[in-house]
Amino acid sequence: MHHFDVRDGALHAEGASLETIAAEVGTPVYVYSAATLRRHYGLLRDACDAHRDALGDALIAFAVKANSNLSVLATLARLGCGADTVSEGEIRRALAAGVPAERIIFSGVGKTDAELAFAIQAGVRQINLESGAELDRLIAVAASLQARPEVAVRVNPDVGAGGHAKITTGGKGDKFGVPVQEAMDLYARASASPHVRPVGLACHIGSQITTLEPLRAAFQVLRDMTERLRGQGLEVTRLDLGGGLGVPYFGDAATPAPAEYVAMVAGVLDGLKVEAAFEPGRLLAANAGVLVSRVIQVTERTDGRRFLVLDAAMNDLMRPALYDAFHALEPVRARAGEAAPHDIVGPVCETGDTFARDRDLPPFQAGDLAVFMSAGAYGAVMASEYNTRPLVPEVLVDGDRWAVVRPRPSYDAILAREPLADWL
Ligand code: LLP
């Protein structure tokens, strides 16, 4: 569900015309809908609140990596949403957007000593440990700061899942988390240290997961481990269930509703008396954003191929090039006529800059606006300035209001970032 609809013949984001935004800000541009963010958070919040007996006062910690724009984070923070972060930069963003430190989780396979120290000093809720080597470093850092941070051990439950091999994280060979027996030992070792306080277990098995089964299997592993650890006299009060729930990129593809997902979790954790945390990224943000681009030209080749050449490129939206991801493309103002197969491409000088091949599209002409849907997660955050294309700007819409929440840098600003070596 989202709030991008056709009004008076043209696609709008809530009450704001995408034609107006494109005219004033230029293209390509990401446009986010605050109402959609609120709706998605609200669905998950309501589902959690309906299962307080099994989930406690569950924390929803938005995975900042999915969309780290400060205004997006602030929109969610105002609702009480926490943040799942993986770098000092993301912690700083979450704090700057108004997320209280006690709702910030610090995850990631390669946290530096400096980042661990920063997280401890910021007073984050919990640091998710990913290895024994990391526990050793955290103990040393915490000891030097005379602190005792709360930690969870990220388990690799050997249940891989996800929409693409590059976004599967829970399989045995993946670099994330600690295998079950090792995690048990690590938990006991951490419990014996005066410098860290283990509070629970965490897992995140992959992203764009479209069935509940692998998630259920992973959470069952956490439940079993919790019972075994408690059997050893150790305290386990929190379970961090990660993110990963998929969204319907194809429009018609069914994905589990948040309420269904949370009911499944409540079923697995029933009677365990833990406080749950969720780290959704895509679920909250994907359908809350679109990438608006303008058609540079339609190229009809003599070999019969038809190319829709957009002013958006792989540097603005990496997902198709990186994961063969599907993003629906909609006209802002539809033209009458038959659909025909097109290759959708950008201006960047490599074949990977292809958003889709042989996609049936309605007629487009040069100058028309074309919108990639479901681009609010892992869109702008993964953009670059490859080919010296200025970093794509971002706009947040809320009802009839809209604001540029990250402007497009000028060429002068881009060049000024690079001081010439003094011998040149
Ligand atoms: N928690 C942890 C520890 C994670 O590593 C991730 C995502 C999440 C939560 C949020 O997962 P989500 O709910 O969004 O599935 N760039 C890729 C996705 C990478 C996901 C990485 N980890 C894409 O565009 O599909």
mmCIF file of N, CA, C and O and ligand atoms in Angstrom, residues 63 65-66 84 107 154 167 204 206-208 242-245 279-283 319 323 378 382, ligand 1:
data_model
loop_
_atom_site.group_PDB
_atom_site.id
_atom_site.type_symbol
_atom_site.label_atom_id
_atom_site.label_comp_id
_atom_site.label_asym_id
_atom_site.label_seq_id
_atom_site.Cartn_x
_atom_site.Cartn_y
_atom_site.Cartn_z
ATOM 1 N N ALA A 63 15.872 -0.108 9.747
ATOM 2 C CA ALA A 63 17.229 -0.346 9.244
ATOM 3 C C ALA A 63 17.650 0.879 8.434
ATOM 4 O O ALA A 63 17.232 1.062 7.277
ATOM 5 N N LYS A 65 20.154 1.692 6.857
ATOM 6 C CA LYS A 65 20.817 1.499 5.574
ATOM 7 C C LYS A 65 19.829 1.539 4.411
ATOM 8 O O LYS A 65 20.197 1.854 3.296
ATOM 9 N N ALA A 66 18.560 1.253 4.675
ATOM 10 C CA ALA A 66 17.579 1.221 3.577
ATOM 11 C C ALA A 66 17.257 2.617 3.065
ATOM 12 O O ALA A 66 17.011 2.805 1.861
ATOM 13 N N ASP A 84 18.117 0.686 13.464
ATOM 14 C CA ASP A 84 19.145 -0.348 13.376
ATOM 15 C C ASP A 84 20.261 0.248 12.532
ATOM 16 O O ASP A 84 20.022 0.673 11.401
ATOM 17 N N SER A 107 24.610 -2.888 14.729
ATOM 18 C CA SER A 107 24.912 -4.203 14.153
ATOM 19 C C SER A 107 26.085 -4.072 13.175
ATOM 20 O O SER A 107 26.590 -2.975 12.958
ATOM 21 N N ARG A 154 24.748 -12.226 17.600
ATOM 22 C CA ARG A 154 24.061 -12.508 16.339
ATOM 23 C C ARG A 154 24.349 -13.934 15.905
ATOM 24 O O ARG A 154 25.487 -14.309 15.633
ATOM 25 N N ILE A 167 21.900 -10.851 -1.332
ATOM 26 C CA ILE A 167 21.248 -10.291 -0.140
ATOM 27 C C ILE A 167 20.770 -11.392 0.814
ATOM 28 O O ILE A 167 19.933 -11.179 1.662
ATOM 29 N N HIS A 204 19.472 -12.150 11.485
ATOM 30 C CA HIS A 204 18.916 -11.495 10.291
ATOM 31 C C HIS A 204 19.348 -12.388 9.141
ATOM 32 O O HIS A 204 20.538 -12.493 8.861
ATOM 33 N N GLY A 206 18.333 -12.546 5.806
ATOM 34 C CA GLY A 206 18.358 -12.134 4.410
ATOM 35 C C GLY A 206 17.326 -11.057 4.177
ATOM 36 O O GLY A 206 16.652 -10.623 5.111
ATOM 37 N N SER A 207 17.213 -10.643 2.945
ATOM 38 C CA SER A 207 16.341 -9.519 2.611
ATOM 39 C C SER A 207 15.436 -9.901 1.447
ATOM 40 O O SER A 207 15.775 -10.801 0.661
ATOM 41 N N GLN A 208 14.301 -9.209 1.352
ATOM 42 C CA GLN A 208 13.291 -9.516 0.321
ATOM 43 C C GLN A 208 12.886 -11.001 0.407
ATOM 44 O O GLN A 208 12.878 -11.737 -0.569
ATOM 45 N N GLY A 242 15.733 -9.156 13.492
ATOM 46 C CA GLY A 242 16.233 -8.666 12.209
ATOM 47 C C GLY A 242 15.130 -8.115 11.331
ATOM 48 O O GLY A 242 14.004 -7.870 11.774
ATOM 49 N N GLY A 243 15.476 -7.909 10.069
ATOM 50 C CA GLY A 243 14.489 -7.427 9.099
ATOM 51 C C GLY A 243 14.232 -8.524 8.086
ATOM 52 O O GLY A 243 14.194 -9.690 8.447
ATOM 53 N N GLY A 244 14.097 -8.147 6.843
ATOM 54 C CA GLY A 244 14.072 -9.147 5.784
ATOM 55 C C GLY A 244 12.748 -9.401 5.113
ATOM 56 O O GLY A 244 12.715 -9.994 4.026
ATOM 57 N N LEU A 245 11.636 -8.976 5.746
ATOM 58 C CA LEU A 245 10.350 -9.277 5.115
ATOM 59 C C LEU A 245 10.245 -8.553 3.771
ATOM 60 O O LEU A 245 10.535 -7.360 3.674
ATOM 61 N N GLU A 279 13.892 -5.241 12.840
ATOM 62 C CA GLU A 279 14.746 -4.289 12.116
ATOM 63 C C GLU A 279 14.303 -4.162 10.660
ATOM 64 O O GLU A 279 15.067 -4.447 9.740
ATOM 65 N N PRO A 280 13.085 -3.747 10.405
ATOM 66 C CA PRO A 280 12.632 -3.675 9.021
ATOM 67 C C PRO A 280 13.244 -2.485 8.293
ATOM 68 O O PRO A 280 13.347 -1.395 8.855
ATOM 69 N N GLY A 281 13.684 -2.702 7.089
ATOM 70 C CA GLY A 281 14.154 -1.600 6.254
ATOM 71 C C GLY A 281 13.201 -1.440 5.084
ATOM 72 O O GLY A 281 12.383 -0.526 5.005
ATOM 73 N N ARG A 282 13.272 -2.429 4.200
ATOM 74 C CA ARG A 282 12.479 -2.409 2.970
ATOM 75 C C ARG A 282 10.977 -2.296 3.258
ATOM 76 O O ARG A 282 10.257 -1.569 2.580
ATOM 77 N N LEU A 283 10.529 -3.029 4.277
ATOM 78 C CA LEU A 283 9.099 -3.089 4.573
ATOM 79 C C LEU A 283 8.539 -1.687 4.840
ATOM 80 O O LEU A 283 7.423 -1.365 4.436
ATOM 81 N N ARG A 319 19.833 -1.089 -8.000
ATOM 82 C CA ARG A 319 19.283 -2.414 -7.736
ATOM 83 C C ARG A 319 19.134 -3.290 -8.990
ATOM 84 O O ARG A 319 19.477 -4.474 -8.943
ATOM 85 N N TYR A 323 21.307 -6.565 -8.662
ATOM 86 C CA TYR A 323 20.556 -7.766 -8.265
ATOM 87 C C TYR A 323 19.537 -8.198 -9.320
ATOM 88 O O TYR A 323 18.620 -8.968 -8.983
ATOM 89 N N TYR A 378 16.924 1.248 -0.369
ATOM 90 C CA TYR A 378 18.122 0.868 -1.115
ATOM 91 C C TYR A 378 18.160 1.554 -2.482
ATOM 92 O O TYR A 378 18.641 0.980 -3.460
ATOM 93 N N MET A 382 22.173 4.073 -2.091
ATOM 94 C CA MET A 382 23.207 3.353 -2.843
ATOM 95 C C MET A 382 23.663 4.142 -4.075
ATOM 96 O O MET A 382 24.457 3.645 -4.868
HETATM 97 N N1 LLP B 1 19.105 -5.884 9.871
HETATM 98 C C1 LLP B 1 20.304 -6.216 9.384
HETATM 99 C C2 LLP B 1 21.349 -6.690 10.310
HETATM 100 C C3 LLP B 1 20.550 -6.112 8.009
HETATM 101 O O1 LLP B 1 21.742 -6.449 7.524
HETATM 102 C C4 LLP B 1 19.519 -5.650 7.142
HETATM 103 C C5 LLP B 1 19.742 -5.527 5.703
HETATM 104 C C6 LLP B 1 18.291 -5.289 7.706
HETATM 105 C C7 LLP B 1 18.104 -5.430 9.079
HETATM 106 C C8 LLP B 1 17.145 -4.768 6.890
HETATM 107 O O2 LLP B 1 16.705 -5.716 5.963
HETATM 108 P P1 LLP B 1 15.346 -5.464 5.143
HETATM 109 O O3 LLP B 1 14.218 -5.433 6.134
HETATM 110 O O4 LLP B 1 15.477 -4.174 4.444
HETATM 111 O O5 LLP B 1 15.267 -6.605 4.207
HETATM 112 N N2 LLP B 1 20.771 -3.537 -0.950
HETATM 113 C C9 LLP B 1 19.937 -4.704 -0.975
HETATM 114 C C10 LLP B 1 19.453 -5.105 0.380
HETATM 115 C C11 LLP B 1 20.560 -5.326 1.390
HETATM 116 C C12 LLP B 1 20.073 -5.675 2.762
HETATM 117 C C13 LLP B 1 21.188 -5.693 3.736
HETATM 118 N N3 LLP B 1 20.824 -5.908 5.098
HETATM 119 C C14 LLP B 1 18.770 -4.485 -1.939
HETATM 120 O O6 LLP B 1 18.707 -3.417 -2.546
HETATM 121 O O7 LLP B 1 17.949 -5.363 -2.147
#
